[in-house]
XYZ file of C-alpha atoms in Angstrom:
650
model
C -0.354 0.000 0.124
C 2.951 2.763 -0.916
C 1.970 5.337 -3.523
C 4.663 7.734 -4.655
C 6.990 8.983 -7.537
C 10.470 9.475 -7.741
C 11.514 12.587 -9.943
C 15.002 13.465 -12.089
C 17.091 15.598 -10.510
C 16.113 14.920 -7.334
C 18.141 13.035 -4.378
C 15.674 11.210 -2.572
C 16.552 9.807 0.676
C 15.141 6.670 2.003
C 14.218 6.316 5.984
C 12.983 4.242 8.411
C 13.705 1.540 11.184
C 15.047 -2.085 10.890
C 12.526 -4.306 9.359
C 10.517 -0.896 8.454
C 10.011 -2.554 4.583
C 12.944 -0.551 2.461
C 14.926 -3.262 1.289
C 11.335 -4.903 -0.120
C 10.808 -1.319 -1.725
C 14.286 -1.300 -3.315
C 14.056 -4.850 -4.610
C 10.486 -4.036 -6.269
C 11.270 -0.620 -7.861
C 14.516 -2.731 -9.614
C 12.072 -5.509 -10.392
C 13.583 -7.993 -8.498
C 10.940 -8.543 -5.889
C 11.376 -11.760 -3.405
C 8.927 -14.293 -5.431
C 7.590 -15.569 -1.865
C 5.745 -12.432 -2.102
C 2.520 -11.775 -3.246
C 2.830 -7.908 -5.162
C -0.087 -5.958 -6.122
C 0.322 -2.480 -7.965
C 1.838 -0.701 -10.996
C 5.377 0.265 -11.246
C 6.221 2.659 -13.755
C 8.912 3.806 -15.435
C 7.997 7.193 -17.204
C 4.639 5.682 -17.553
C 6.577 1.905 -19.148
C 5.471 -0.804 -17.477
C 8.282 -3.734 -16.663
C 6.816 -5.404 -19.735
C 8.189 -2.777 -22.036
C 11.756 -2.575 -21.095
C 14.454 -4.634 -18.618
C 13.955 -2.637 -14.970
C 17.543 -4.585 -14.203
C 19.581 -2.796 -16.354
C 17.418 0.631 -16.389
C 18.257 0.530 -12.742
C 20.562 -0.398 -10.743
C 19.970 -2.404 -6.994
C 23.243 -1.544 -4.639
C 22.674 -4.342 -1.905
C 23.896 -3.455 1.210
C 26.059 -6.804 1.430
C 29.405 -6.767 0.180
C 29.863 -10.055 -2.418
C 33.073 -9.515 -4.660
C 35.764 -12.252 -6.191
C 38.271 -11.859 -2.958
C 41.058 -13.040 -6.102
C 40.606 -9.719 -8.153
C 41.784 -6.273 -7.335
C 39.374 -2.774 -7.054
C 40.230 -1.959 -10.671
C 39.875 -5.713 -12.445
C 36.374 -5.958 -10.459
C 35.582 -2.489 -11.741
C 36.759 -3.287 -15.184
C 34.289 -6.476 -14.994
C 31.543 -4.823 -14.219
C 31.978 -2.182 -16.978
C 32.301 -4.243 -19.447
C 29.371 -6.769 -18.645
C 27.182 -3.493 -18.133
C 28.320 -1.780 -21.371
C 28.279 1.784 -22.184
C 24.585 1.941 -22.816
C 23.369 4.826 -24.959
C 27.126 6.736 -24.763
C 28.429 5.196 -28.083
C 25.175 5.858 -30.286
C 24.782 9.549 -28.767
C 28.488 10.388 -29.583
C 27.985 8.617 -33.036
C 25.110 11.178 -33.421
C 26.563 13.521 -32.050
C 29.668 13.802 -34.229
C 26.901 13.312 -37.173
C 24.826 16.460 -35.948
C 28.465 18.407 -35.659
C 29.625 17.411 -39.140
C 26.616 18.712 -40.839
C 26.244 21.796 -38.963
C 29.882 22.199 -39.158
C 30.910 22.128 -36.007
C 34.323 21.939 -35.012
C 34.722 20.709 -31.214
C 36.444 21.420 -28.119
C 39.641 18.959 -28.920
C 39.757 18.204 -25.057
C 35.902 17.477 -24.750
C 35.827 15.793 -28.080
C 38.590 13.401 -26.475
C 36.303 12.677 -23.708
C 33.354 11.740 -24.839
C 35.708 9.246 -26.998
C 37.114 7.968 -23.896
C 33.826 7.566 -21.872
C 32.187 5.676 -25.100
C 34.740 3.442 -25.764
C 33.416 0.086 -26.355
C 35.134 -3.363 -25.495
C 38.704 -2.394 -23.902
C 40.203 -3.791 -20.250
C 40.367 -0.829 -19.175
C 38.664 2.848 -19.296
C 38.706 6.562 -18.268
C 35.111 6.026 -16.696
C 36.512 3.145 -14.113
C 39.940 5.628 -13.607
C 37.167 8.721 -12.610
C 35.008 6.026 -10.370
C 37.959 5.052 -8.290
C 39.120 9.070 -8.280
C 36.067 9.880 -6.850
C 34.797 6.970 -4.553
C 38.721 7.110 -2.945
C 39.421 4.452 -4.459
C 42.749 5.137 -6.559
C 44.575 4.089 -3.908
C 43.947 0.726 -3.709
C 43.109 0.265 -7.245
C 45.369 -2.418 -7.587
C 45.275 -3.696 -4.553
C 43.078 -7.524 -4.012
C 39.416 -7.118 -2.855
C 40.432 -9.934 -0.189
C 38.102 -12.242 1.706
C 37.757 -13.687 4.937
C 41.341 -15.889 3.923
C 42.353 -13.171 2.166
C 43.874 -9.875 2.986
C 42.922 -7.128 0.768
C 41.099 -3.853 1.646
C 39.512 -2.513 4.355
C 35.370 -2.991 4.974
C 34.790 0.672 4.655
C 36.563 0.148 1.032
C 34.840 -2.524 0.350
C 32.128 -1.394 0.853
C 32.993 1.599 -1.925
C 33.874 -1.522 -4.301
C 30.444 -2.218 -3.887
C 29.009 1.187 -4.789
C 31.186 1.898 -7.718
C 30.410 -1.837 -9.033
C 27.010 -0.087 -9.874
C 27.757 3.107 -10.390
C 30.020 2.508 -13.407
C 27.466 1.236 -15.584
C 25.105 3.066 -17.987
C 21.958 2.561 -15.704
C 20.133 6.214 -14.616
C 17.873 5.239 -11.740
C 20.198 3.909 -8.955
C 18.910 2.227 -5.937
C 21.572 2.231 -2.941
C 20.556 0.014 0.066
C 22.472 1.252 3.194
C 25.698 1.988 1.527
C 27.299 3.582 4.654
C 27.540 0.116 6.110
C 31.440 0.418 7.151
C 32.257 3.383 6.183
C 32.712 7.048 8.606
C 31.085 9.943 8.605
C 32.892 11.646 6.314
C 33.079 8.925 3.873
C 29.834 8.993 3.446
C 29.512 12.272 3.233
C 31.540 12.379 -0.250
C 30.147 9.456 -1.977
C 26.850 11.250 -0.893
C 27.824 14.729 -2.340
C 29.080 13.108 -5.567
C 26.150 11.519 -6.486
C 23.988 14.495 -5.586
C 26.546 16.445 -8.122
C 25.799 13.426 -11.177
C 21.849 13.631 -9.959
C 21.897 17.323 -10.590
C 24.143 17.653 -13.739
C 23.014 14.308 -15.274
C 19.622 14.084 -14.317
C 20.054 10.590 -13.070
C 17.269 9.415 -10.815
C 18.482 8.430 -7.068
C 17.344 7.110 -3.863
C 19.609 5.806 -1.344
C 18.712 4.804 2.032
C 20.533 5.428 4.903
C 20.117 4.018 8.561
C 21.788 6.920 10.652
C 22.901 9.505 8.129
C 24.209 12.495 10.052
C 23.369 15.861 10.150
C 25.213 17.427 6.926
C 24.944 13.781 4.986
C 21.304 14.515 5.616
C 21.179 18.090 4.172
C 22.390 17.036 0.663
C 18.974 15.232 -0.226
C 15.955 16.709 -2.456
C 13.692 14.539 -1.208
C 12.363 12.406 2.149
C 10.959 8.804 1.464
C 10.127 7.416 6.055
C 8.002 4.281 6.448
C 7.534 3.116 9.014
C 5.986 -1.088 10.107
C 5.519 -0.950 6.120
C 3.530 2.008 5.459
C 4.946 5.261 4.064
C 4.641 7.721 6.679
C 6.468 10.753 4.099
C 7.113 10.708 0.503
C 7.805 14.874 -0.402
C 10.567 17.777 0.337
C 13.052 17.720 2.962
C 11.897 21.158 3.539
C 8.560 20.155 4.291
C 8.556 16.716 6.110
C 9.324 18.721 10.117
C 6.377 20.744 9.111
C 4.249 18.111 8.617
C 5.393 16.428 11.852
C 4.926 19.559 13.895
C 0.906 19.708 12.453
C 0.860 15.741 13.564
C 1.911 17.586 17.100
C 5.375 16.477 17.195
C 8.449 18.987 17.056
C 12.467 18.128 16.620
C 14.232 19.892 19.517
C 16.662 22.176 18.085
C 19.877 20.049 19.136
C 18.638 17.041 18.042
C 19.359 15.326 14.311
C 16.809 15.317 11.826
C 17.473 11.776 10.430
C 17.572 10.751 14.215
C 14.276 12.766 15.061
C 12.572 10.755 11.851
C 13.466 7.384 13.169
C 12.062 7.616 16.167
C 8.983 9.824 15.825
C 7.170 6.743 14.889
C 8.559 4.248 17.470
C 6.101 3.847 20.673
C 9.047 3.893 22.698
C 10.650 6.758 21.872
C 7.664 9.295 20.325
C 6.234 10.897 23.607
C 9.448 12.863 24.376
C 8.975 14.932 21.331
C 5.199 15.660 21.735
C 4.322 19.436 21.578
C 0.600 20.130 22.301
C 0.289 21.876 25.988
C -3.575 21.705 25.689
C -3.851 18.289 24.805
C -2.776 15.211 26.857
C 0.164 12.755 24.263
C -1.660 9.751 23.059
C 0.203 7.453 20.611
C 0.359 8.216 16.829
C 0.913 4.689 14.789
C 2.634 4.785 10.940
C -0.892 3.761 9.939
C -2.544 6.970 11.095
C 0.364 9.206 9.671
C 0.168 7.564 6.697
C -3.641 8.990 6.745
C -2.581 12.544 8.182
C 0.035 12.725 5.289
C -2.589 12.511 2.494
C -4.368 15.804 3.893
C -1.071 17.656 4.299
C -0.525 19.348 1.167
C 2.537 17.588 0.137
C 0.609 14.686 0.353
C -2.184 16.396 -1.457
C 0.104 17.371 -4.436
C 1.217 13.749 -4.369
C -1.798 12.152 -4.773
C -2.658 14.929 -7.898
C 0.352 13.957 -9.971
C -0.479 10.465 -9.295
C -3.944 10.711 -11.000
C -2.280 12.489 -14.170
C -0.651 9.509 -16.343
C 2.815 10.558 -17.712
C 3.110 11.475 -21.166
C 4.914 8.919 -22.805
C 5.898 11.122 -25.888
C 8.475 13.045 -23.462
C 10.825 10.432 -22.585
C 13.570 9.680 -24.794
C 13.662 5.807 -26.622
C 16.890 5.175 -25.408
C 16.210 6.158 -21.938
C 14.337 2.730 -20.942
C 16.940 -0.392 -21.854
C 15.357 -2.638 -24.401
C 17.943 -4.917 -24.490
C 18.652 -7.411 -21.862
C 22.501 -7.501 -21.684
C 24.802 -4.866 -22.235
C 26.934 -7.735 -24.826
C 26.620 -9.959 -27.411
C 26.327 -13.946 -26.459
C 29.948 -14.305 -27.809
C 30.699 -10.600 -26.284
C 29.701 -12.310 -22.653
C 31.004 -15.681 -23.071
C 34.851 -14.034 -23.391
C 34.667 -11.396 -20.827
C 33.362 -13.953 -18.550
C 35.858 -16.859 -19.959
C 38.392 -14.128 -19.406
C 37.422 -13.315 -15.535
C 36.909 -17.031 -14.332
C 41.142 -17.941 -16.443
C 42.088 -14.966 -14.548
C 40.769 -16.066 -10.957
C 42.147 -19.889 -11.767
C 45.960 -18.515 -12.092
C 45.258 -16.112 -9.075
C 44.138 -19.727 -7.391
C 46.908 -22.020 -9.174
C 48.287 -23.106 -5.790
C 45.286 -25.271 -5.499
C 44.872 -26.632 -8.955
C 49.178 -27.024 -8.903
C 48.753 -28.951 -5.356
C 45.590 -31.164 -6.817
C 47.894 -32.514 -9.123
C 51.154 -33.544 -6.868
C 48.385 -34.707 -4.303
C 47.581 -37.367 -7.397
C 51.097 -37.244 -8.127
C 51.787 -38.438 -4.366
C 49.114 -41.072 -4.846
C 50.090 -42.500 -8.150
C 53.733 -43.277 -6.436
C 52.042 -44.857 -3.339
C 50.035 -46.670 -5.720
C 52.497 -47.779 -8.291
C 54.723 -49.300 -5.271
C 52.210 -51.037 -4.085
C 50.971 -53.351 -7.267
C 54.694 -53.069 -8.507
C 54.900 -55.045 -12.388
C 57.492 -57.117 -10.358
C 54.053 -59.036 -8.390
C 51.672 -58.900 -11.483
C 51.199 -62.139 -13.377
C 49.236 -62.288 -15.707
C 48.907 -65.812 -16.956
C 45.693 -67.626 -14.329
C 42.338 -66.260 -13.645
C 43.255 -65.497 -9.633
C 46.155 -63.384 -11.609
C 43.048 -60.851 -12.615
C 41.873 -60.314 -8.741
C 44.993 -57.814 -8.749
C 44.345 -56.314 -11.532
C 41.007 -55.665 -11.172
C 41.452 -54.249 -7.825
C 44.012 -51.338 -8.965
C 42.064 -50.736 -11.873
C 38.482 -49.734 -9.753
C 41.643 -48.381 -6.851
C 42.061 -45.699 -9.656
C 38.874 -45.001 -10.764
C 37.917 -44.758 -7.633
C 41.137 -41.832 -6.757
C 40.309 -40.153 -9.583
C 36.473 -40.027 -8.901
C 37.520 -38.247 -5.605
C 40.168 -35.831 -6.987
C 36.899 -34.055 -8.306
C 35.445 -33.216 -5.498
C 37.176 -30.659 -4.365
C 34.470 -28.682 -7.424
C 31.424 -28.966 -4.933
C 33.480 -26.571 -2.929
C 34.658 -24.223 -5.485
C 30.794 -24.054 -6.981
C 29.329 -23.057 -3.616
C 31.921 -20.323 -3.260
C 31.474 -18.790 -6.061
C 27.576 -19.091 -6.114
C 27.003 -15.506 -4.309
C 28.974 -13.246 -6.460
C 27.158 -15.104 -9.469
C 24.209 -14.644 -8.127
C 24.305 -11.034 -7.551
C 25.532 -10.208 -11.132
C 23.267 -12.546 -13.146
C 19.985 -10.772 -11.182
C 22.132 -7.617 -12.383
C 22.127 -8.638 -16.028
C 26.001 -8.776 -15.842
C 25.794 -11.662 -18.611
C 23.473 -14.781 -19.334
C 23.905 -17.947 -16.917
C 24.644 -19.913 -19.084
C 28.063 -18.052 -20.051
C 29.504 -19.037 -16.533
C 28.612 -22.276 -16.634
C 29.819 -22.419 -20.040
C 33.307 -21.146 -19.435
C 33.798 -23.208 -16.043
C 33.557 -26.356 -18.344
C 35.424 -25.009 -21.098
C 38.260 -23.958 -18.240
C 38.383 -27.350 -16.313
C 38.996 -29.610 -19.470
C 42.558 -28.664 -19.685
C 43.065 -29.107 -15.935
C 41.783 -32.363 -16.201
C 43.704 -33.730 -19.110
C 46.452 -32.936 -17.294
C 45.572 -34.675 -13.825
C 44.382 -37.331 -15.485
C 47.774 -37.418 -18.014
C 49.925 -37.291 -14.863
C 48.004 -40.557 -13.056
C 48.419 -42.592 -16.358
C 52.134 -41.751 -17.181
C 53.333 -42.482 -13.982
C 51.113 -45.674 -12.937
C 50.655 -47.299 -16.409
C 53.861 -49.383 -17.361
C 54.939 -49.355 -13.776
C 52.085 -51.518 -12.324
C 52.468 -53.247 -15.889
C 49.244 -53.054 -17.576
C 49.017 -54.002 -21.331
C 51.528 -52.823 -23.152
C 50.426 -51.682 -26.069
C 50.445 -48.008 -26.456
C 46.728 -48.160 -27.741
C 45.734 -49.755 -24.490
C 47.812 -46.720 -22.964
C 45.853 -44.098 -24.511
C 42.217 -45.629 -24.861
C 43.199 -46.075 -20.543
C 43.977 -42.128 -20.415
C 40.923 -41.724 -22.208
C 38.514 -43.740 -19.825
C 40.235 -41.662 -16.675
C 39.762 -38.861 -18.617
C 35.891 -39.133 -19.303
C 35.782 -40.185 -15.781
C 37.232 -37.093 -14.149
C 34.893 -34.919 -16.460
C 32.026 -36.920 -15.822
C 32.671 -36.733 -11.868
C 33.746 -32.660 -11.942
C 30.430 -32.500 -13.660
C 28.491 -34.080 -10.833
C 29.901 -32.344 -7.828
C 29.454 -28.923 -10.070
C 25.631 -29.716 -10.310
C 25.426 -30.878 -6.941
C 26.912 -27.610 -5.580
C 25.011 -25.657 -8.303
C 21.406 -27.141 -6.557
C 22.513 -27.852 -2.706
C 24.511 -23.995 -2.931
C 25.121 -24.935 0.524
C 28.459 -26.100 1.660
C 27.229 -28.742 4.662
C 24.510 -29.774 2.560
C 26.456 -30.011 -0.728
C 29.195 -31.989 1.503
C 27.180 -34.337 3.391
C 24.720 -35.394 0.033
C 27.547 -35.637 -2.435
C 29.432 -38.097 -0.283
C 26.249 -40.234 -0.123
C 26.137 -39.765 -4.049
C 29.554 -41.635 -4.151
C 28.732 -44.300 -1.999
C 25.914 -45.068 -3.807
C 27.941 -44.854 -7.016
C 31.045 -46.581 -5.650
C 28.191 -49.951 -4.619
C 26.636 -50.054 -7.489
C 29.444 -49.807 -9.820
C 29.819 -53.145 -10.334
C 33.059 -54.048 -7.994
C 31.665 -54.505 -5.056
C 28.536 -56.373 -6.071
C 28.606 -57.995 -9.587
C 25.971 -57.508 -11.813
C 24.220 -61.027 -11.641
C 24.496 -60.967 -7.437
C 22.229 -57.710 -7.494
C 18.611 -58.128 -6.818
C 16.119 -57.853 -9.946
C 14.755 -54.600 -7.935
C 17.631 -52.839 -7.484
C 19.354 -53.546 -10.877
C 18.173 -50.545 -12.351
C 20.528 -48.661 -10.078
C 23.500 -50.663 -11.825
C 22.925 -49.411 -15.308
C 22.425 -45.580 -13.754
C 25.675 -45.607 -11.856
C 27.936 -43.469 -13.663
C 31.077 -45.987 -12.034
C 29.543 -48.876 -13.964
C 30.710 -47.516 -17.397
C 33.613 -46.663 -16.488
C 34.468 -49.645 -14.804
C 33.351 -51.700 -18.358
C 35.789 -49.367 -20.431
C 38.434 -49.997 -18.238
C 38.689 -53.639 -17.148
C 37.651 -53.998 -20.858
C 40.291 -52.091 -22.246
C 42.475 -54.550 -19.876
C 41.328 -57.670 -20.241
C 40.826 -58.161 -24.254
C 44.669 -57.683 -24.577
C 46.586 -60.310 -26.449
C 48.531 -61.353 -23.582
C 44.762 -61.996 -21.266
C 44.133 -64.454 -24.310
C 44.927 -67.890 -22.295
C 42.676 -70.684 -22.421
C 40.845 -71.066 -18.960
C 41.787 -73.704 -17.130
C 41.150 -72.894 -14.362
C 37.433 -72.596 -13.886
C 35.135 -74.785 -16.654
C 33.585 -71.533 -18.312
C 33.316 -72.803 -21.676
C 36.424 -71.873 -24.148
C 36.836 -68.612 -22.584
C 39.634 -67.195 -22.099
C 41.476 -65.835 -18.934
C 40.192 -62.051 -19.876
C 36.802 -62.682 -21.248
C 36.432 -65.366 -18.282
C 36.596 -62.484 -15.377
C 35.048 -59.928 -17.615
C 31.780 -62.538 -17.600
C 32.247 -63.251 -13.858
C 31.855 -59.456 -13.303
C 29.224 -58.957 -15.695
C 30.973 -56.487 -17.900
C 30.937 -56.176 -21.677
C 33.132 -58.596 -23.384
C 33.895 -57.362 -26.329
C 35.673 -54.404 -27.695
C 31.999 -52.711 -28.476
C 31.729 -52.939 -24.817
C 34.725 -50.257 -24.352
C 33.069 -47.667 -27.119
C 29.617 -48.059 -25.574
C 31.384 -47.345 -22.518
C 32.955 -44.292 -23.849
C 29.655 -43.169 -24.804
C 27.787 -43.407 -21.707
C 30.157 -41.498 -20.078
C 29.993 -38.548 -22.533
C 26.354 -39.044 -22.409
C 25.968 -38.673 -18.496
C 29.096 -35.347 -19.191
C 26.468 -33.901 -21.703
C 23.698 -34.586 -18.982
C 25.341 -33.254 -15.657
C 26.768 -30.219 -17.675
C 22.870 -29.429 -19.069
C 21.488 -29.527 -15.637
C 24.165 -27.715 -14.412
C 23.895 -24.787 -16.433
C 19.745 -25.010 -15.638
C 20.482 -25.030 -12.453
C 22.857 -21.363 -12.503
C 19.640 -20.091 -14.488
C 16.440 -21.149 -12.636
C 17.662 -21.241 -8.950
C 17.629 -17.829 -7.016
C 20.702 -17.804 -4.083
C 19.590 -19.221 -0.595
C 20.826 -16.221 0.725
C 18.154 -13.824 -0.512
C 16.310 -11.279 1.478
C 12.960 -12.451 2.569
C 9.955 -9.527 2.690
C 8.193 -9.640 5.635
C 4.648 -10.729 5.062
C 1.256 -8.684 6.779
C -0.822 -10.459 9.126
C -4.060 -10.787 9.579
C -4.648 -7.365 11.644
C -2.341 -5.459 9.519
C -4.793 -6.354 6.731
C -8.160 -5.634 8.254
C -6.257 -2.137 9.174
C -5.002 -1.491 5.380
C -9.114 -2.098 4.508
C -9.903 1.264 6.694
C -8.033 3.499 4.462
C -9.602 6.452 3.330
C -12.206 6.928 0.184
C -9.701 9.370 -0.983
C -7.157 6.968 -1.524
C -8.723 4.084 -2.551
C -10.065 6.214 -5.353
C -6.304 6.709 -5.984
C -5.521 3.714 -6.349
C -7.915 3.160 -8.737
C -6.034 5.310 -10.922
C -2.453 4.647 -10.321
C -1.873 2.039 -7.796
C 2.193 2.465 -7.528
C 5.558 3.389 -7.114
C 6.379 6.027 -10.095
C 9.576 6.656 -10.931
C 10.763 9.131 -13.726
C 13.892 8.924 -15.579
C 15.384 10.884 -18.171
C 18.207 11.054 -20.749
């Protein structure tokens, strides 16, 4: 039940105690309300509904949470944001301006012309806009310092908050909604940032609303308009100069030495309200937020607001480029290359992790090949297959558990990914495809380390073709498992649940993998689990590759299994495929699992929402009954225009 207007060239302060609905209102205005809320009413930008443009790109929501890649520097973080958000209409505007100047015979000032071309330049790794934003926010002194996180020391908390602000300011959005940007900042830094934003609003016709919990007086005086929320009600929406007059008309006066912002926070509170009562001829009584909201409608600023709400906005007054009609600032290919470059940079900054994983695999390979030395690995009798089958399965399990770290790496990236996805930095699939592509060479390197170290020392089939076939099996197995753990991380989203469920999945995959329980010993009601176990196909492929070698083509004399050779006798006893076709069938099945898991991973990135997204407060039955008691004037106004009209011009 909130109706109001935000106008261009006006800096608006959103005030209200905690849980008053500030974040919920801001997210609704940017087209990102909580999915669990039932939303009614209408929000328009210059008379246009959300269905006519992309509010996520026309406006920007600056969250109160600092979510960044700790491995990137401040400059790299802002540059990535600028590349993804694009230049908006700056480039097209510059081209049209140059054409008009050329037709009119105007020769522009060289310095101004160079600056305009610099800010409209597309596709460069760094830009004058980045340098300007760094300078204004006071981040130029730490521009080349990593942002840092809980495990890496980086910039301070106040500087991290400025990076959060600059990450969104650097884009071409014309309407900015900033939620608690002063968290972690001192009063001087907050004043400087708001002062810069005020200049930007007045000079460039931006529409900006900033939520601050306790702004100091000098910061409060920078704002043009005030919106005061309390318990989900809009208490005041109008010029800053009239808000004290409104509360005096309601019976409350701000003391001379009291900060106005603090007064506004406390005057609607049941505990603090009485001290501001100013009527001597009338006893104090508590005035609720709903009553303040009703009183505002009869105040001259409230009447003016209602009149403006009843007049539809003239859409012809808006420039066609003011609203973003393209979903993303870059093409699909450019988005993929930008995200791919960022992910590669993150992997280089985490090079120790990948180096350690390879070293860990090498240590395990040394242990395995010294346990199963070739001098103790005969291959003439059926009983000799036991050791070979054991080392083959042990190798597969080692390769599979080596990919378990993908769960943690995926979950760690999700908070930043969700923020950038919801702000339309890039399509979700580009992030997924970039991670899939970049893991291919590392997967090949790790499986090559294992295969080269163990294959001939243990004494597998010596033919070169068998060696490369085994390498292919290990590579497909590793990729398949990495894709599975990526999927689990993207779906489960939290470390504890993902680790617990991931271990359960690994145990089930190994149980029905064909080695612990042969196929013919599995009960009929569980045989489906055998056929959908990815490890079963890996076991089939690596066993067929080994036991169909010519050295295992010795007639089996230990068991009466017809005229089978030792190798085929073992494969039949385990329920594996007994022909070379079984190898390629298993490889195809592993590739199919790999593709399926990756597709599901991309779908999870696209459609699932962040588990940490803020929740709106749903009113209870009593509040709904109070809402029904609104005045007739309010009902008439709602029939004309219900919601927020955000005016944005270019």
